[in-house]
PDB file of C-alpha atoms in Angstrom:
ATOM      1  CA  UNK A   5      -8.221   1.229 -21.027  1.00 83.00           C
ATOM      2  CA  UNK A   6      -6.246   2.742 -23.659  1.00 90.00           C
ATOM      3  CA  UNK A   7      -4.938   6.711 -24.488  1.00 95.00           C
ATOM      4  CA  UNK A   8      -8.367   6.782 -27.027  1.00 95.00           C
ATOM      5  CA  UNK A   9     -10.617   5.169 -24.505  1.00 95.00           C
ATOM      6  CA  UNK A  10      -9.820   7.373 -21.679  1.00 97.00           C
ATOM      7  CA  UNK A  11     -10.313  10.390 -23.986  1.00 97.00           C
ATOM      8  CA  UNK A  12     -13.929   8.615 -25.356  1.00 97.00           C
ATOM      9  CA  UNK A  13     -14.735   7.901 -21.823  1.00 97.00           C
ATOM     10  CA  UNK A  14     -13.610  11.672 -20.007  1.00 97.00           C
ATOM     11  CA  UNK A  15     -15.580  13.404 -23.457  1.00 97.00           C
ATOM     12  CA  UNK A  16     -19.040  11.061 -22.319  1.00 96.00           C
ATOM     13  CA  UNK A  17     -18.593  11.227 -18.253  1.00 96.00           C
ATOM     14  CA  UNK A  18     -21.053  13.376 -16.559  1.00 94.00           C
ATOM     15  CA  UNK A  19     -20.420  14.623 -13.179  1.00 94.00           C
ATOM     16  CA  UNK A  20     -22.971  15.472 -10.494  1.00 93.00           C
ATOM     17  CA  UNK A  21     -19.400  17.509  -9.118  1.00 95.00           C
ATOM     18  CA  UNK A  22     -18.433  20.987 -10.735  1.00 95.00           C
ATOM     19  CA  UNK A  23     -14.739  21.039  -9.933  1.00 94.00           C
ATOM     20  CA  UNK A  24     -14.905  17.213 -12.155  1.00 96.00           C
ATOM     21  CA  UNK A  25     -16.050  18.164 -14.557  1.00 95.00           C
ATOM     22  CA  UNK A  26     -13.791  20.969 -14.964  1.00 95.00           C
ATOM     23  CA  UNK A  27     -11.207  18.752 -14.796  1.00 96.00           C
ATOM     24  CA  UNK A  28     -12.956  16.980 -17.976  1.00 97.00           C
ATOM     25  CA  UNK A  29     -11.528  19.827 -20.082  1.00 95.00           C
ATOM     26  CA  UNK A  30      -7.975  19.840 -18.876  1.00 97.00           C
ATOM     27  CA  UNK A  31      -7.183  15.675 -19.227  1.00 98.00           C
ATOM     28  CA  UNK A  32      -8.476  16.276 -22.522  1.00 98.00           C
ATOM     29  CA  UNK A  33      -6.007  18.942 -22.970  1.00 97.00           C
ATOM     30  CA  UNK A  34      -3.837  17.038 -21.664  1.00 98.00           C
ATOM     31  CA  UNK A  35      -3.967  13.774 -23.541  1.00 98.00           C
ATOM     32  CA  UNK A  36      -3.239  15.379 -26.744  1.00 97.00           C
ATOM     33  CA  UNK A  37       0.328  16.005 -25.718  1.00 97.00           C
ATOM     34  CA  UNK A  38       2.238  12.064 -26.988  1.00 97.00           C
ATOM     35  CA  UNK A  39       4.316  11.865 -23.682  1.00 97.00           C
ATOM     36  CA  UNK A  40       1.381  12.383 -20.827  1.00 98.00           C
ATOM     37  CA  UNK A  41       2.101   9.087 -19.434  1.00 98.00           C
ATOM     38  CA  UNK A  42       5.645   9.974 -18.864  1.00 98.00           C
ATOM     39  CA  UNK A  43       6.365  11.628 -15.348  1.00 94.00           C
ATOM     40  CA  UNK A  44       8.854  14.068 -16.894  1.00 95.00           C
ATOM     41  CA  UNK A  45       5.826  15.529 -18.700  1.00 96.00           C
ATOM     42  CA  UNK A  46       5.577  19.283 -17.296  1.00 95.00           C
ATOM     43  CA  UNK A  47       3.560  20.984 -16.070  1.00 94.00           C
ATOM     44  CA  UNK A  48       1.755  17.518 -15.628  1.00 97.00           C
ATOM     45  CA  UNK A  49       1.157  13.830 -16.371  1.00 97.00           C
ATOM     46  CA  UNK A  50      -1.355  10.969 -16.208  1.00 98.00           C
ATOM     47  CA  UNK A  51      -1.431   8.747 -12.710  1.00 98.00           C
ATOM     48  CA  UNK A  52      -3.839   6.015 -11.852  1.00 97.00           C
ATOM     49  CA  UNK A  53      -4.410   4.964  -8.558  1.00 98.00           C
ATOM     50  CA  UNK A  54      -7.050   2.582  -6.981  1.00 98.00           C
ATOM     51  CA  UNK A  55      -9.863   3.192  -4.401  1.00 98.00           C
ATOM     52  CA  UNK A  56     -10.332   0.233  -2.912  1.00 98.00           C
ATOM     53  CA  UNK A  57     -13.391  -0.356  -0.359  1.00 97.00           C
ATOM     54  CA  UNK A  58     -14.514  -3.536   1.701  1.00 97.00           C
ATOM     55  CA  UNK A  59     -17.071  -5.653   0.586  1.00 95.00           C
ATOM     56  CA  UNK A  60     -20.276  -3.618   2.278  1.00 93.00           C
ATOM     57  CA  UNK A  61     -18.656  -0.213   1.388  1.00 94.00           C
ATOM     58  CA  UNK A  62     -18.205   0.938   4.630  1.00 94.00           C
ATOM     59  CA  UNK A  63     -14.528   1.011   4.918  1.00 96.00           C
ATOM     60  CA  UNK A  64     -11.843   2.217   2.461  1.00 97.00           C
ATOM     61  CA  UNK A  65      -7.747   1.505   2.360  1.00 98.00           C
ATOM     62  CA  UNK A  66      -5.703   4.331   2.460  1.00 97.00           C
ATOM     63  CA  UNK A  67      -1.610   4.362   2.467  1.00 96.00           C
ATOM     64  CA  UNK A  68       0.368   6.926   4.653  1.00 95.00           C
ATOM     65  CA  UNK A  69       2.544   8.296   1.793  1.00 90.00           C
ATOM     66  CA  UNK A  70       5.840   8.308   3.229  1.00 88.00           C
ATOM     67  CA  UNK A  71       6.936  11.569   0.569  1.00 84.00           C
ATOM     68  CA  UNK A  72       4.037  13.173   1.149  1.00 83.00           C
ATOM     69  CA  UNK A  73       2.801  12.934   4.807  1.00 88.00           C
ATOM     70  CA  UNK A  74      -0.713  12.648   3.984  1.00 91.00           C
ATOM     71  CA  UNK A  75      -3.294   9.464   4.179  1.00 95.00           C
ATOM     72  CA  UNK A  76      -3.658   8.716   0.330  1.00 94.00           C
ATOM     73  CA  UNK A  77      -5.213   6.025  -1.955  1.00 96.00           C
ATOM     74  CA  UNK A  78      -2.806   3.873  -3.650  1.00 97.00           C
ATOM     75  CA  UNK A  79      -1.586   5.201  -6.760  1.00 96.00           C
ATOM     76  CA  UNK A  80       1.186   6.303  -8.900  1.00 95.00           C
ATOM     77  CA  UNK A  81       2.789   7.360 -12.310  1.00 96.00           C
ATOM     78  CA  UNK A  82       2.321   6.095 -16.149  1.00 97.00           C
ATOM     79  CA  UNK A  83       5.852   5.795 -16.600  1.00 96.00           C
ATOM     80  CA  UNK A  84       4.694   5.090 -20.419  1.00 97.00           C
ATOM     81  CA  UNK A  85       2.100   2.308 -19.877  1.00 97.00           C
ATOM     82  CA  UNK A  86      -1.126   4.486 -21.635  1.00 97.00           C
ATOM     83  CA  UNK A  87      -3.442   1.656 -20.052  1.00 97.00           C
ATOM     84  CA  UNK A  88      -4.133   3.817 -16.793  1.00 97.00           C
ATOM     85  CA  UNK A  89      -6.175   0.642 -15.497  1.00 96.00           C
ATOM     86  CA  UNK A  90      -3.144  -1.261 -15.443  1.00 97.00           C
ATOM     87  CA  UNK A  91      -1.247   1.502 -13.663  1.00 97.00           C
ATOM     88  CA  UNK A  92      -4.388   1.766 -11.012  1.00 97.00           C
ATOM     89  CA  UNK A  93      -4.285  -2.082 -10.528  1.00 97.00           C
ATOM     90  CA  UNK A  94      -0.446  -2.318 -10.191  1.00 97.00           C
ATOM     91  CA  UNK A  95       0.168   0.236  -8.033  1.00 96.00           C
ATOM     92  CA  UNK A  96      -2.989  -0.963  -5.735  1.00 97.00           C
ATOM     93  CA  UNK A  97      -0.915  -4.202  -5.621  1.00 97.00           C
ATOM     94  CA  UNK A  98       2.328  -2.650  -4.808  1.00 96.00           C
ATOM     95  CA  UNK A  99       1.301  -0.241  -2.008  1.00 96.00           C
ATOM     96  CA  UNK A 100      -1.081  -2.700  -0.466  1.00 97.00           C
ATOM     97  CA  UNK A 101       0.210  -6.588  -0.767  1.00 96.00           C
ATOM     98  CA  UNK A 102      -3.136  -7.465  -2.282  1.00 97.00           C
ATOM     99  CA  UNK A 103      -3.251  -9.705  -4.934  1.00 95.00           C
ATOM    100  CA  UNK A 104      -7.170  -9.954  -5.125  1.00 96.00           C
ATOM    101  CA  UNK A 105      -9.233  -6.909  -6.791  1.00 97.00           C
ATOM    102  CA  UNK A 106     -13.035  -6.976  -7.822  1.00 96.00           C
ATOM    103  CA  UNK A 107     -13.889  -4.213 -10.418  1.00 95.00           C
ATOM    104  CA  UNK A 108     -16.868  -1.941  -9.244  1.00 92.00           C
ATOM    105  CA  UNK A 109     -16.819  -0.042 -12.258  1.00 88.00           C
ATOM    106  CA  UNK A 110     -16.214  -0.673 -15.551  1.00 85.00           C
ATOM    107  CA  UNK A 111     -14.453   2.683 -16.530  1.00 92.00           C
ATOM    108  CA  UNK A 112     -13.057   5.124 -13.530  1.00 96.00           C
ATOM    109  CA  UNK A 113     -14.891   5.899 -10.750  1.00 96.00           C
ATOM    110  CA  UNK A 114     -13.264   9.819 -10.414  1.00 97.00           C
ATOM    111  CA  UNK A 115     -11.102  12.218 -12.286  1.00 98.00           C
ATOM    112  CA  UNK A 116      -8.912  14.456 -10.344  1.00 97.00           C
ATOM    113  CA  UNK A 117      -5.740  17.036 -10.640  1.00 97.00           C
ATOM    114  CA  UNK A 118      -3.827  17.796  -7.664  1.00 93.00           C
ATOM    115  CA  UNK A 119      -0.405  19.983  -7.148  1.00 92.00           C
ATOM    116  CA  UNK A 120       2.700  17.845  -6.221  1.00 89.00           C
ATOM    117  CA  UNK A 121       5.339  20.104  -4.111  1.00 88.00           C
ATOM    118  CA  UNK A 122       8.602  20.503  -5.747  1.00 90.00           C
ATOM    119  CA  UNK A 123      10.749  17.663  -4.583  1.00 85.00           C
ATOM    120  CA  UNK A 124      15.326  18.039  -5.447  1.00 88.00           C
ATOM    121  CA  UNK A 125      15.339  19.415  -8.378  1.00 89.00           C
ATOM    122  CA  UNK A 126      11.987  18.073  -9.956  1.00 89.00           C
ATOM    123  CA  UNK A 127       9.455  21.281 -10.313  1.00 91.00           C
ATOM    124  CA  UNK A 128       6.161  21.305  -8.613  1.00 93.00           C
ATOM    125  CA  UNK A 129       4.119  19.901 -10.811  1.00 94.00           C
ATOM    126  CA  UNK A 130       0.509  18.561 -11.679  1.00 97.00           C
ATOM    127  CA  UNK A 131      -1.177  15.169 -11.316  1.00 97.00           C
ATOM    128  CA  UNK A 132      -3.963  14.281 -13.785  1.00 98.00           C
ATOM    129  CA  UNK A 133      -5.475  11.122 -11.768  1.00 98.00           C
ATOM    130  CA  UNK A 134      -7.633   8.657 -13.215  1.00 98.00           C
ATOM    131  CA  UNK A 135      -9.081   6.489 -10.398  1.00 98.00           C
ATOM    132  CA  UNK A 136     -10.602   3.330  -9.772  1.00 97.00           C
ATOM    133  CA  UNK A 137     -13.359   1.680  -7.953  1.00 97.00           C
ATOM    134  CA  UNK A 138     -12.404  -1.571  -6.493  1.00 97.00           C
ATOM    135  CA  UNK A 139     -12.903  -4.033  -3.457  1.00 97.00           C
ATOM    136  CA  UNK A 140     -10.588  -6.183  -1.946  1.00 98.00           C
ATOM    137  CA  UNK A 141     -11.206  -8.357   0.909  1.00 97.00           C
ATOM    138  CA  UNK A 142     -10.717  -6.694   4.626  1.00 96.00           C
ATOM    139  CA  UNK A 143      -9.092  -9.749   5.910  1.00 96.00           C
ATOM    140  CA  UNK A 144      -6.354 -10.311   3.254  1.00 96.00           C
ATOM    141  CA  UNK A 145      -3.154 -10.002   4.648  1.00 95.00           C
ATOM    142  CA  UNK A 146      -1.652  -6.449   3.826  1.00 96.00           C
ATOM    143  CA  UNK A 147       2.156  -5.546   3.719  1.00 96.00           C
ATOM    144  CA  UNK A 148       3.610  -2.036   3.398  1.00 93.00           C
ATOM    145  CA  UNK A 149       5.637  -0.896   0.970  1.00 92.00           C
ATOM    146  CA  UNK A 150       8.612   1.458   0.732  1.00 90.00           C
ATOM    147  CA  UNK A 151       6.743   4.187  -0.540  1.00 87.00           C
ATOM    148  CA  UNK A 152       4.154   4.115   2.419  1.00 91.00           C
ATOM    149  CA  UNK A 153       4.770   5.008   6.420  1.00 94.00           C
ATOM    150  CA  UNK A 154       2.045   2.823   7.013  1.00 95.00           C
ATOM    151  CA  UNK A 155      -1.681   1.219   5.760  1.00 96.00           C
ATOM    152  CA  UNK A 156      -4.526   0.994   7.058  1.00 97.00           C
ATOM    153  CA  UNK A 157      -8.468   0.133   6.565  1.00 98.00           C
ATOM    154  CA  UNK A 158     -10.637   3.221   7.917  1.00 97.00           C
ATOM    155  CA  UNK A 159     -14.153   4.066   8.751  1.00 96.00           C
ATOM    156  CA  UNK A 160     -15.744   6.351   5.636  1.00 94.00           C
ATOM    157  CA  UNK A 161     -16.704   8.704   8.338  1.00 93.00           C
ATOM    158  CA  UNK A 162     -13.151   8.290  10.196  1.00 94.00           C
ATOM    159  CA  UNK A 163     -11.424   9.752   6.559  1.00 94.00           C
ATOM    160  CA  UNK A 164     -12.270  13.748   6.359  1.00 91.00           C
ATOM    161  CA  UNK A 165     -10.380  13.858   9.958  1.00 92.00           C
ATOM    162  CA  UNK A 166      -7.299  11.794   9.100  1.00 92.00           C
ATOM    163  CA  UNK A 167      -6.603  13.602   5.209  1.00 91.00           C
ATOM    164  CA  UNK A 168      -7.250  17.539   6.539  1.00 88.00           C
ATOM    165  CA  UNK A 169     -10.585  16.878   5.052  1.00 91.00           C
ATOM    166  CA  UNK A 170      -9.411  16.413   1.096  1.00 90.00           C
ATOM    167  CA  UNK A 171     -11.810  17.741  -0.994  1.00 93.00           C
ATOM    168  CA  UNK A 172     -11.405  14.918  -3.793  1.00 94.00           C
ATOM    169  CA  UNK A 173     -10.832  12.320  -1.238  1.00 95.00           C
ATOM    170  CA  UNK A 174     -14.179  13.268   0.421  1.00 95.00           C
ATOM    171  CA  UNK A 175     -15.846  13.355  -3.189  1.00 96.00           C
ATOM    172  CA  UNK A 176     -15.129   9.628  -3.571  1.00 96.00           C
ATOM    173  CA  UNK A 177     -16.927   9.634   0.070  1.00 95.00           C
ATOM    174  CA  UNK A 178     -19.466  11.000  -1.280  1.00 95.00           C
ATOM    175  CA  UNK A 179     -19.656   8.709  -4.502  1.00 94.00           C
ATOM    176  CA  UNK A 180     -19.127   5.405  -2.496  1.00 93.00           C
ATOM    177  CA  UNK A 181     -21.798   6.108   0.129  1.00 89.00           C
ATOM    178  CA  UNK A 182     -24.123   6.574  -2.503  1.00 86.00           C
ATOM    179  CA  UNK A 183     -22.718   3.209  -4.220  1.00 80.00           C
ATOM    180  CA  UNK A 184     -23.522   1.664  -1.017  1.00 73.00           C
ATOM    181  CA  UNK A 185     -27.103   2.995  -0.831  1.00 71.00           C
ATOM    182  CA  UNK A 186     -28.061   1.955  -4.565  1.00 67.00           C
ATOM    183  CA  UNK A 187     -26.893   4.420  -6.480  1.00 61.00           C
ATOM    184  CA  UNK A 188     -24.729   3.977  -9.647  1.00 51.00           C
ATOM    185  CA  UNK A 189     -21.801   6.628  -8.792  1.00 48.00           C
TER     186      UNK A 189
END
């Protein structure tokens, strides 16, 4: 997925969610600026990160962020690449010792922009996060990585409790249980 067919896909997705597509407006914003895929892009920059479920769609795999606190999908920065997928699939790989991904959705599954506290002297900032629908196999072996206090596979209805029920986290609830029901999400 290139820079032009994020934009192509964000100006065509339609979201059942009014704080997404608000978001639709701002990536596009966004994505006109030539270094959004660079992390020193302020006040924000492209990520990609992965949300991976099991193969009936009743668990997802969440890292413990070790810089953050907070139970997360994998994910991370552009640093550059402008193929978001790649940075999704890479980083899902990284944070989780899979090797093994099956594609739910040919474009991304959600759009979100969340703050990112001020951290030395890098300013708070904004992250514009394309993400991913993808399934990995429960019984793969999983390793943690340095980024991450821990990983684990939860319960869909286990994740509100566990992320200080996450607004965007609980959209892609939202989206997979309706995935897992028949519906397109």
């Amino acid at each position: 997925m290139t820079r032009d067919s994020l934009i192509k896909t964000i100006k065509s997705y339609s979201s059942p969610f009014v704080e997404e597509e608000n978001h639709k407006i701002k990536f596009l914003q966004l994505l006109d600026h030539p270094r959004s895929f660079y992390r020193d892009h302020l006040p924000g920059h492209i990520t990609g990160s992965a949300w991976i479920v099991n193969d009936d769609f009743s668990k997802t795999l969440l890292v413990l962020h070790a810089k953050l606190g907070r139970w997360l999908q994998p994910g991370g920065h552009a640093d550059g690449n402008e193929n978001v997928l790649e940075v999704a699939l890479r980083e899902a790989e990284e944070e989780t010792g899979l090797h093994t991904f099956n594609m739910l959705k040919p474009s991304f599954f959600d759009l979100d922009i969340h703050p990112i506290p001020r951290r030395g002297d890098f300013p708070s900032h904004l992250h514009f996060d394309v993400r991913f629908l993808v399934q990995a196999c429960e019984q793969d072996s999983l390793k943690i990585s340095e980024e991450s206090i821990d990983l684990k596979w939860f319960e869909m209805d286990e994740i509100g409790d566990i992320t200080g029920h996450n607004l965007s986290i609980l959209r892609m609830i939202q989206k997979t249980l309706h995935m897992q029901t028949g519906g397109r999400g």
